[in-house]
Amino acid sequence: MELKTPDQLRLMRQAGLVVGRTLEALRVAARPGLTTAELDGLAREELARAGAGSSFLGYGGGGLPPYPAVTCISVNEEVVHGIPGERVLVEGDLVSVDFGATVQGWHGDAAVTFAVGETTAERARLSEVTRESMWQGIAAARIGGRVGDISNAIETHLRRQPASYGIVAEFTGHGIGSQMHQPPDVPNLGKRGRGPLIVQGLCLAIEPMVTLGTAQTATLEDEWTVVTRDSSVAAHWENTMTVTKDGIWVLTAQDGGEEMLNRLGVKFGPLSD
Ligand code: MF3
Ligand code: CO
């Protein structure tokens, strides 16, 4: 596992702020009639303005075709890794945007889900519980704890709901730093006290993927887009975080996670600039 120095964490924070700001800009810009390629174009403009690199563009290897965009935009039954294109957003769509940026080679990775205009209460609730489960996972991280504590917090929050949700298990969160994907994996289901030890300087991307149906997924012919097998609608939320000696620091949240962590009664631990 790659443990970051304070200076490296500050570069990851810079990348994280570009990511957080861009996702917010895309959420605000999304409206019926826009294509997902147009949203990707806005993200490219934000990267250029910030002088940051893309974590996603050209990503591949292991037989996968190089990823062709700077965002993944996954609409409705698409879970993750949707390739932006000519798909036109319509009122009620539930859209997940995943975006990664680099500053001097250090990565930030985050995702948000939002509705286009008005959507159903069921879809809105799906996004909300997925977001809550991400925060429960983040808040469960502590120095000396285990990655399974995070996984268990995500799973427990989702299982506690009155409605039943599919928790996607084929894709996980991950370590992140000088590469977007590093050890350890961070599953969205698991047992407390199990898995790798959480130590100071470890950075994790925590990213639950949740469906209104079963957890089974399939990958489309484009070799990237992951959809639900039962065509149920899915949500995906992600943040990059770290644990300092003072507490948790959410590198891709505009406020560093201060508000949510305070609300959850967990110590907020940013480094000074
Ligand atoms: N951001 C995704 C993740 O959270 C990965 C995107 S795949 C890529 O792991 F090809 F677009 F990079
Ligand atoms: Co990720």
PDB file of N, CA and C in Angstrom, residues 164-243:
ATOM      1  N   SER A 164     -35.751  -2.843  -0.203  1.00  0.00           N
ATOM      2  CA  SER A 164     -34.633  -3.755  -0.452  1.00  0.00           C
ATOM      3  C   SER A 164     -33.833  -3.274  -1.662  1.00  0.00           C
ATOM      4  N   TYR A 165     -32.528  -3.254  -1.520  1.00  0.00           N
ATOM      5  CA  TYR A 165     -31.651  -2.759  -2.585  1.00  0.00           C
ATOM      6  C   TYR A 165     -30.648  -3.833  -3.001  1.00  0.00           C
ATOM      7  N   GLY A 166     -30.187  -3.758  -4.256  1.00  0.00           N
ATOM      8  CA  GLY A 166     -29.100  -4.623  -4.720  1.00  0.00           C
ATOM      9  C   GLY A 166     -27.783  -3.908  -4.475  1.00  0.00           C
ATOM     10  N   ILE A 167     -26.861  -4.573  -3.802  1.00  0.00           N
ATOM     11  CA  ILE A 167     -25.539  -3.982  -3.555  1.00  0.00           C
ATOM     12  C   ILE A 167     -24.549  -4.668  -4.491  1.00  0.00           C
ATOM     13  N   VAL A 168     -24.041  -3.910  -5.463  1.00  0.00           N
ATOM     14  CA  VAL A 168     -23.180  -4.498  -6.492  1.00  0.00           C
ATOM     15  C   VAL A 168     -21.845  -4.908  -5.869  1.00  0.00           C
ATOM     16  N   ALA A 169     -21.455  -6.158  -6.094  1.00  0.00           N
ATOM     17  CA  ALA A 169     -20.241  -6.691  -5.461  1.00  0.00           C
ATOM     18  C   ALA A 169     -19.076  -6.881  -6.441  1.00  0.00           C
ATOM     19  N   GLU A 170     -19.358  -6.878  -7.759  1.00  0.00           N
ATOM     20  CA  GLU A 170     -18.271  -7.119  -8.737  1.00  0.00           C
ATOM     21  C   GLU A 170     -17.311  -5.950  -8.843  1.00  0.00           C
ATOM     22  N   PHE A 171     -17.760  -4.771  -8.423  1.00  0.00           N
ATOM     23  CA  PHE A 171     -16.895  -3.587  -8.475  1.00  0.00           C
ATOM     24  C   PHE A 171     -16.755  -3.060  -7.058  1.00  0.00           C
ATOM     25  N   THR A 172     -15.590  -2.510  -6.771  1.00  0.00           N
ATOM     26  CA  THR A 172     -15.287  -2.098  -5.399  1.00  0.00           C
ATOM     27  C   THR A 172     -14.631  -0.722  -5.404  1.00  0.00           C
ATOM     28  N   GLY A 173     -14.535  -0.138  -4.225  1.00  0.00           N
ATOM     29  CA  GLY A 173     -13.649   1.003  -4.039  1.00  0.00           C
ATOM     30  C   GLY A 173     -12.212   0.504  -4.050  1.00  0.00           C
ATOM     31  N   HIS A 174     -11.276   1.441  -3.858  1.00  0.00           N
ATOM     32  CA  HIS A 174      -9.876   1.105  -4.108  1.00  0.00           C
ATOM     33  C   HIS A 174      -8.932   2.110  -3.458  1.00  0.00           C
ATOM     34  N   GLY A 175      -7.695   1.652  -3.248  1.00  0.00           N
ATOM     35  CA  GLY A 175      -6.641   2.593  -2.910  1.00  0.00           C
ATOM     36  C   GLY A 175      -6.397   3.515  -4.087  1.00  0.00           C
ATOM     37  N   ILE A 176      -5.853   4.704  -3.809  1.00  0.00           N
ATOM     38  CA  ILE A 176      -5.628   5.703  -4.865  1.00  0.00           C
ATOM     39  C   ILE A 176      -4.456   6.580  -4.461  1.00  0.00           C
ATOM     40  N   GLY A 177      -3.722   7.104  -5.439  1.00  0.00           N
ATOM     41  CA  GLY A 177      -2.575   7.962  -5.138  1.00  0.00           C
ATOM     42  C   GLY A 177      -1.848   8.336  -6.412  1.00  0.00           C
ATOM     43  N   SER A 178      -0.656   7.772  -6.621  1.00  0.00           N
ATOM     44  CA  SER A 178       0.101   8.049  -7.840  1.00  0.00           C
ATOM     45  C   SER A 178      -0.469   7.264  -9.021  1.00  0.00           C
ATOM     46  N   GLN A 179      -1.417   6.359  -8.738  1.00  0.00           N
ATOM     47  CA  GLN A 179      -2.242   5.734  -9.780  1.00  0.00           C
ATOM     48  C   GLN A 179      -3.684   5.789  -9.297  1.00  0.00           C
ATOM     49  N   MET A 180      -4.623   5.730 -10.252  1.00  0.00           N
ATOM     50  CA  MET A 180      -6.039   5.797  -9.847  1.00  0.00           C
ATOM     51  C   MET A 180      -6.449   4.551  -9.068  1.00  0.00           C
ATOM     52  N   HIS A 181      -5.994   3.405  -9.520  1.00  0.00           N
ATOM     53  CA  HIS A 181      -6.373   2.150  -8.853  1.00  0.00           C
ATOM     54  C   HIS A 181      -5.151   1.520  -8.214  1.00  0.00           C
ATOM     55  N   GLN A 182      -5.200   1.393  -6.896  1.00  0.00           N
ATOM     56  CA  GLN A 182      -4.113   0.787  -6.127  1.00  0.00           C
ATOM     57  C   GLN A 182      -4.728  -0.164  -5.109  1.00  0.00           C
ATOM     58  N   PRO A 183      -3.914  -1.056  -4.529  1.00  0.00           N
ATOM     59  CA  PRO A 183      -4.401  -1.824  -3.401  1.00  0.00           C
ATOM     60  C   PRO A 183      -4.621  -0.866  -2.212  1.00  0.00           C
ATOM     61  N   PRO A 184      -5.513  -1.161  -1.314  1.00  0.00           N
ATOM     62  CA  PRO A 184      -6.374  -2.348  -1.283  1.00  0.00           C
ATOM     63  C   PRO A 184      -7.702  -2.108  -1.986  1.00  0.00           C
ATOM     64  N   ASP A 185      -8.400  -3.182  -2.367  1.00  0.00           N
ATOM     65  CA  ASP A 185      -9.799  -3.068  -2.775  1.00  0.00           C
ATOM     66  C   ASP A 185     -10.626  -2.689  -1.548  1.00  0.00           C
ATOM     67  N   VAL A 186     -11.695  -1.940  -1.784  1.00  0.00           N
ATOM     68  CA  VAL A 186     -12.615  -1.589  -0.697  1.00  0.00           C
ATOM     69  C   VAL A 186     -14.015  -2.083  -1.083  1.00  0.00           C
ATOM     70  N   PRO A 187     -14.354  -3.309  -0.705  1.00  0.00           N
ATOM     71  CA  PRO A 187     -15.664  -3.869  -1.072  1.00  0.00           C
ATOM     72  C   PRO A 187     -16.801  -3.092  -0.412  1.00  0.00           C
ATOM     73  N   ASN A 188     -17.976  -3.183  -1.012  1.00  0.00           N
ATOM     74  CA  ASN A 188     -19.146  -2.511  -0.456  1.00  0.00           C
ATOM     75  C   ASN A 188     -19.992  -3.414   0.437  1.00  0.00           C
ATOM     76  N   LEU A 189     -19.477  -4.605   0.688  1.00  0.00           N
ATOM     77  CA  LEU A 189     -20.073  -5.523   1.662  1.00  0.00           C
ATOM     78  C   LEU A 189     -18.915  -6.183   2.398  1.00  0.00           C
ATOM     79  N   GLY A 190     -19.121  -6.479   3.678  1.00  0.00           N
ATOM     80  CA  GLY A 190     -18.053  -7.177   4.400  1.00  0.00           C
ATOM     81  C   GLY A 190     -18.244  -7.178   5.894  1.00  0.00           C
ATOM     82  N   LYS A 191     -17.254  -7.738   6.554  1.00  0.00           N
ATOM     83  CA  LYS A 191     -17.324  -7.911   8.008  1.00  0.00           C
ATOM     84  C   LYS A 191     -16.362  -6.957   8.711  1.00  0.00           C
ATOM     85  N   ARG A 192     -16.816  -6.423   9.818  1.00  0.00           N
ATOM     86  CA  ARG A 192     -15.984  -5.571  10.660  1.00  0.00           C
ATOM     87  C   ARG A 192     -14.754  -6.342  11.145  1.00  0.00           C
ATOM     88  N   GLY A 193     -13.622  -5.663  11.258  1.00  0.00           N
ATOM     89  CA  GLY A 193     -12.427  -6.294  11.811  1.00  0.00           C
ATOM     90  C   GLY A 193     -11.652  -7.138  10.814  1.00  0.00           C
ATOM     91  N   ARG A 194     -12.155  -7.258   9.576  1.00  0.00           N
ATOM     92  CA  ARG A 194     -11.475  -8.044   8.544  1.00  0.00           C
ATOM     93  C   ARG A 194     -10.816  -7.121   7.523  1.00  0.00           C
ATOM     94  N   GLY A 195      -9.871  -7.705   6.782  1.00  0.00           N
ATOM     95  CA  GLY A 195      -9.260  -6.973   5.675  1.00  0.00           C
ATOM     96  C   GLY A 195      -8.042  -6.185   6.108  1.00  0.00           C
ATOM     97  N   PRO A 196      -7.433  -5.465   5.133  1.00  0.00           N
ATOM     98  CA  PRO A 196      -6.197  -4.722   5.392  1.00  0.00           C
ATOM     99  C   PRO A 196      -6.348  -3.680   6.505  1.00  0.00           C
ATOM    100  N   LEU A 197      -5.242  -3.432   7.200  1.00  0.00           N
ATOM    101  CA  LEU A 197      -5.176  -2.437   8.268  1.00  0.00           C
ATOM    102  C   LEU A 197      -5.195  -1.033   7.653  1.00  0.00           C
ATOM    103  N   ILE A 198      -5.917  -0.132   8.291  1.00  0.00           N
ATOM    104  CA  ILE A 198      -5.951   1.266   7.847  1.00  0.00           C
ATOM    105  C   ILE A 198      -4.867   2.031   8.615  1.00  0.00           C
ATOM    106  N   VAL A 199      -3.963   2.650   7.877  1.00  0.00           N
ATOM    107  CA  VAL A 199      -2.843   3.356   8.505  1.00  0.00           C
ATOM    108  C   VAL A 199      -2.789   4.799   8.001  1.00  0.00           C
ATOM    109  N   GLN A 200      -2.096   5.638   8.752  1.00  0.00           N
ATOM    110  CA  GLN A 200      -1.966   7.049   8.385  1.00  0.00           C
ATOM    111  C   GLN A 200      -1.325   7.177   7.006  1.00  0.00           C
ATOM    112  N   GLY A 201      -1.901   8.049   6.153  1.00  0.00           N
ATOM    113  CA  GLY A 201      -1.351   8.276   4.818  1.00  0.00           C
ATOM    114  C   GLY A 201      -1.960   7.405   3.743  1.00  0.00           C
ATOM    115  N   LEU A 202      -2.805   6.450   4.159  1.00  0.00           N
ATOM    116  CA  LEU A 202      -3.516   5.627   3.168  1.00  0.00           C
ATOM    117  C   LEU A 202      -4.656   6.461   2.593  1.00  0.00           C
ATOM    118  N   CYS A 203      -4.827   6.409   1.264  1.00  0.00           N
ATOM    119  CA  CYS A 203      -5.934   7.118   0.614  1.00  0.00           C
ATOM    120  C   CYS A 203      -6.835   6.098  -0.058  1.00  0.00           C
ATOM    121  N   LEU A 204      -8.129   6.247   0.163  1.00  0.00           N
ATOM    122  CA  LEU A 204      -9.097   5.281  -0.363  1.00  0.00           C
ATOM    123  C   LEU A 204     -10.200   5.997  -1.133  1.00  0.00           C
ATOM    124  N   ALA A 205     -10.622   5.381  -2.235  1.00  0.00           N
ATOM    125  CA  ALA A 205     -11.833   5.812  -2.943  1.00  0.00           C
ATOM    126  C   ALA A 205     -12.940   4.866  -2.509  1.00  0.00           C
ATOM    127  N   ILE A 206     -13.976   5.445  -1.913  1.00  0.00           N
ATOM    128  CA  ILE A 206     -15.080   4.660  -1.361  1.00  0.00           C
ATOM    129  C   ILE A 206     -16.286   4.894  -2.261  1.00  0.00           C
ATOM    130  N   GLU A 207     -16.835   3.804  -2.843  1.00  0.00           N
ATOM    131  CA  GLU A 207     -17.810   4.003  -3.919  1.00  0.00           C
ATOM    132  C   GLU A 207     -18.884   2.930  -4.034  1.00  0.00           C
ATOM    133  N   PRO A 208     -19.919   3.035  -3.190  1.00  0.00           N
ATOM    134  CA  PRO A 208     -21.022   2.089  -3.329  1.00  0.00           C
ATOM    135  C   PRO A 208     -21.800   2.260  -4.638  1.00  0.00           C
ATOM    136  N   MET A 209     -22.179   1.116  -5.213  1.00  0.00           N
ATOM    137  CA  MET A 209     -23.032   1.051  -6.412  1.00  0.00           C
ATOM    138  C   MET A 209     -24.257   0.233  -6.013  1.00  0.00           C
ATOM    139  N   VAL A 210     -25.437   0.822  -6.145  1.00  0.00           N
ATOM    140  CA  VAL A 210     -26.645   0.235  -5.556  1.00  0.00           C
ATOM    141  C   VAL A 210     -27.772   0.262  -6.590  1.00  0.00           C
ATOM    142  N   THR A 211     -28.612  -0.786  -6.587  1.00  0.00           N
ATOM    143  CA  THR A 211     -29.690  -0.869  -7.580  1.00  0.00           C
ATOM    144  C   THR A 211     -31.061  -0.996  -6.910  1.00  0.00           C
ATOM    145  N   LEU A 212     -32.100  -0.700  -7.698  1.00  0.00           N
ATOM    146  CA  LEU A 212     -33.476  -0.899  -7.220  1.00  0.00           C
ATOM    147  C   LEU A 212     -33.914  -2.344  -7.402  1.00  0.00           C
ATOM    148  N   GLY A 213     -33.073  -3.182  -8.004  1.00  0.00           N
ATOM    149  CA  GLY A 213     -33.423  -4.587  -8.240  1.00  0.00           C
ATOM    150  C   GLY A 213     -32.386  -5.510  -7.654  1.00  0.00           C
ATOM    151  N   THR A 214     -31.935  -6.459  -8.475  1.00  0.00           N
ATOM    152  CA  THR A 214     -30.905  -7.388  -7.995  1.00  0.00           C
ATOM    153  C   THR A 214     -29.527  -6.754  -8.194  1.00  0.00           C
ATOM    154  N   ALA A 215     -28.499  -7.386  -7.644  1.00  0.00           N
ATOM    155  CA  ALA A 215     -27.136  -6.855  -7.725  1.00  0.00           C
ATOM    156  C   ALA A 215     -26.397  -7.337  -8.973  1.00  0.00           C
ATOM    157  N   GLN A 216     -27.051  -8.162  -9.793  1.00  0.00           N
ATOM    158  CA  GLN A 216     -26.354  -8.752 -10.953  1.00  0.00           C
ATOM    159  C   GLN A 216     -26.132  -7.718 -12.055  1.00  0.00           C
ATOM    160  N   THR A 217     -24.924  -7.754 -12.631  1.00  0.00           N
ATOM    161  CA  THR A 217     -24.600  -6.807 -13.702  1.00  0.00           C
ATOM    162  C   THR A 217     -24.116  -7.534 -14.957  1.00  0.00           C
ATOM    163  N   ALA A 218     -24.101  -6.804 -16.061  1.00  0.00           N
ATOM    164  CA  ALA A 218     -23.550  -7.299 -17.328  1.00  0.00           C
ATOM    165  C   ALA A 218     -22.784  -6.151 -17.958  1.00  0.00           C
ATOM    166  N   THR A 219     -21.831  -6.477 -18.851  1.00  0.00           N
ATOM    167  CA  THR A 219     -21.057  -5.445 -19.540  1.00  0.00           C
ATOM    168  C   THR A 219     -21.460  -5.428 -21.018  1.00  0.00           C
ATOM    169  N   LEU A 220     -21.716  -4.231 -21.554  1.00  0.00           N
ATOM    170  CA  LEU A 220     -22.163  -4.090 -22.941  1.00  0.00           C
ATOM    171  C   LEU A 220     -21.014  -4.351 -23.930  1.00  0.00           C
ATOM    172  N   GLU A 221     -21.368  -4.425 -25.228  1.00  0.00           N
ATOM    173  CA  GLU A 221     -20.413  -4.701 -26.316  1.00  0.00           C
ATOM    174  C   GLU A 221     -19.268  -3.694 -26.372  1.00  0.00           C
ATOM    175  N   ASP A 222     -19.513  -2.481 -25.877  1.00  0.00           N
ATOM    176  CA  ASP A 222     -18.452  -1.468 -25.913  1.00  0.00           C
ATOM    177  C   ASP A 222     -17.322  -1.814 -24.930  1.00  0.00           C
ATOM    178  N   GLU A 223     -17.511  -2.908 -24.169  1.00  0.00           N
ATOM    179  CA  GLU A 223     -16.534  -3.444 -23.213  1.00  0.00           C
ATOM    180  C   GLU A 223     -16.370  -2.602 -21.943  1.00  0.00           C
ATOM    181  N   TRP A 224     -17.129  -1.516 -21.843  1.00  0.00           N
ATOM    182  CA  TRP A 224     -17.026  -0.660 -20.657  1.00  0.00           C
ATOM    183  C   TRP A 224     -18.329  -0.582 -19.865  1.00  0.00           C
ATOM    184  N   THR A 225     -19.416  -0.218 -20.573  1.00  0.00           N
ATOM    185  CA  THR A 225     -20.655   0.122 -19.871  1.00  0.00           C
ATOM    186  C   THR A 225     -21.201  -1.063 -19.078  1.00  0.00           C
ATOM    187  N   VAL A 226     -21.339  -0.884 -17.780  1.00  0.00           N
ATOM    188  CA  VAL A 226     -21.880  -1.911 -16.899  1.00  0.00           C
ATOM    189  C   VAL A 226     -23.347  -1.576 -16.631  1.00  0.00           C
ATOM    190  N   VAL A 227     -24.231  -2.537 -16.922  1.00  0.00           N
ATOM    191  CA  VAL A 227     -25.674  -2.339 -16.718  1.00  0.00           C
ATOM    192  C   VAL A 227     -26.195  -3.377 -15.728  1.00  0.00           C
ATOM    193  N   THR A 228     -27.374  -3.110 -15.170  1.00  0.00           N
ATOM    194  CA  THR A 228     -28.009  -4.125 -14.329  1.00  0.00           C
ATOM    195  C   THR A 228     -28.610  -5.196 -15.240  1.00  0.00           C
ATOM    196  N   ARG A 229     -28.537  -6.447 -14.824  1.00  0.00           N
ATOM    197  CA  ARG A 229     -29.095  -7.543 -15.638  1.00  0.00           C
ATOM    198  C   ARG A 229     -30.608  -7.442 -15.742  1.00  0.00           C
ATOM    199  N   ASP A 230     -31.233  -6.954 -14.654  1.00  0.00           N
ATOM    200  CA  ASP A 230     -32.698  -6.875 -14.649  1.00  0.00           C
ATOM    201  C   ASP A 230     -33.203  -5.502 -15.110  1.00  0.00           C
ATOM    202  N   SER A 231     -32.287  -4.678 -15.660  1.00  0.00           N
ATOM    203  CA  SER A 231     -32.614  -3.327 -16.154  1.00  0.00           C
ATOM    204  C   SER A 231     -33.144  -2.391 -15.068  1.00  0.00           C
ATOM    205  N   SER A 232     -32.938  -2.751 -13.804  1.00  0.00           N
ATOM    206  CA  SER A 232     -33.339  -1.837 -12.732  1.00  0.00           C
ATOM    207  C   SER A 232     -32.386  -0.642 -12.696  1.00  0.00           C
ATOM    208  N   VAL A 233     -32.880   0.450 -12.144  1.00  0.00           N
ATOM    209  CA  VAL A 233     -32.112   1.695 -12.091  1.00  0.00           C
ATOM    210  C   VAL A 233     -31.054   1.597 -10.972  1.00  0.00           C
ATOM    211  N   ALA A 234     -29.882   2.205 -11.226  1.00  0.00           N
ATOM    212  CA  ALA A 234     -28.764   2.138 -10.273  1.00  0.00           C
ATOM    213  C   ALA A 234     -28.264   3.530  -9.912  1.00  0.00           C
ATOM    214  N   ALA A 235     -27.588   3.595  -8.756  1.00  0.00           N
ATOM    215  CA  ALA A 235     -26.938   4.839  -8.305  1.00  0.00           C
ATOM    216  C   ALA A 235     -25.491   4.532  -7.914  1.00  0.00           C
ATOM    217  N   HIS A 236     -24.643   5.543  -7.975  1.00  0.00           N
ATOM    218  CA  HIS A 236     -23.220   5.400  -7.658  1.00  0.00           C
ATOM    219  C   HIS A 236     -22.714   6.707  -7.054  1.00  0.00           C
ATOM    220  N   TRP A 237     -22.171   6.612  -5.859  1.00  0.00           N
ATOM    221  CA  TRP A 237     -21.549   7.787  -5.218  1.00  0.00           C
ATOM    222  C   TRP A 237     -20.125   7.416  -4.835  1.00  0.00           C
ATOM    223  N   GLU A 238     -19.206   8.361  -4.939  1.00  0.00           N
ATOM    224  CA  GLU A 238     -17.806   8.086  -4.620  1.00  0.00           C
ATOM    225  C   GLU A 238     -17.104   9.339  -4.108  1.00  0.00           C
ATOM    226  N   ASN A 239     -16.222   9.144  -3.137  1.00  0.00           N
ATOM    227  CA  ASN A 239     -15.297  10.189  -2.692  1.00  0.00           C
ATOM    228  C   ASN A 239     -13.937   9.552  -2.445  1.00  0.00           C
ATOM    229  N   THR A 240     -12.897  10.373  -2.604  1.00  0.00           N
ATOM    230  CA  THR A 240     -11.535   9.977  -2.209  1.00  0.00           C
ATOM    231  C   THR A 240     -11.260  10.569  -0.832  1.00  0.00           C
ATOM    232  N   MET A 241     -10.791   9.737   0.097  1.00  0.00           N
ATOM    233  CA  MET A 241     -10.551  10.212   1.473  1.00  0.00           C
ATOM    234  C   MET A 241      -9.217   9.681   2.001  1.00  0.00           C
ATOM    235  N   THR A 242      -8.779  10.309   3.097  1.00  0.00           N
ATOM    236  CA  THR A 242      -7.599   9.817   3.791  1.00  0.00           C
ATOM    237  C   THR A 242      -7.809   9.959   5.300  1.00  0.00           C
ATOM    238  N   VAL A 243      -6.945   9.290   6.061  1.00  0.00           N
ATOM    239  CA  VAL A 243      -6.993   9.447   7.523  1.00  0.00           C
ATOM    240  C   VAL A 243      -5.679  10.077   7.968  1.00  0.00           C
TER     241      VAL A 243
END
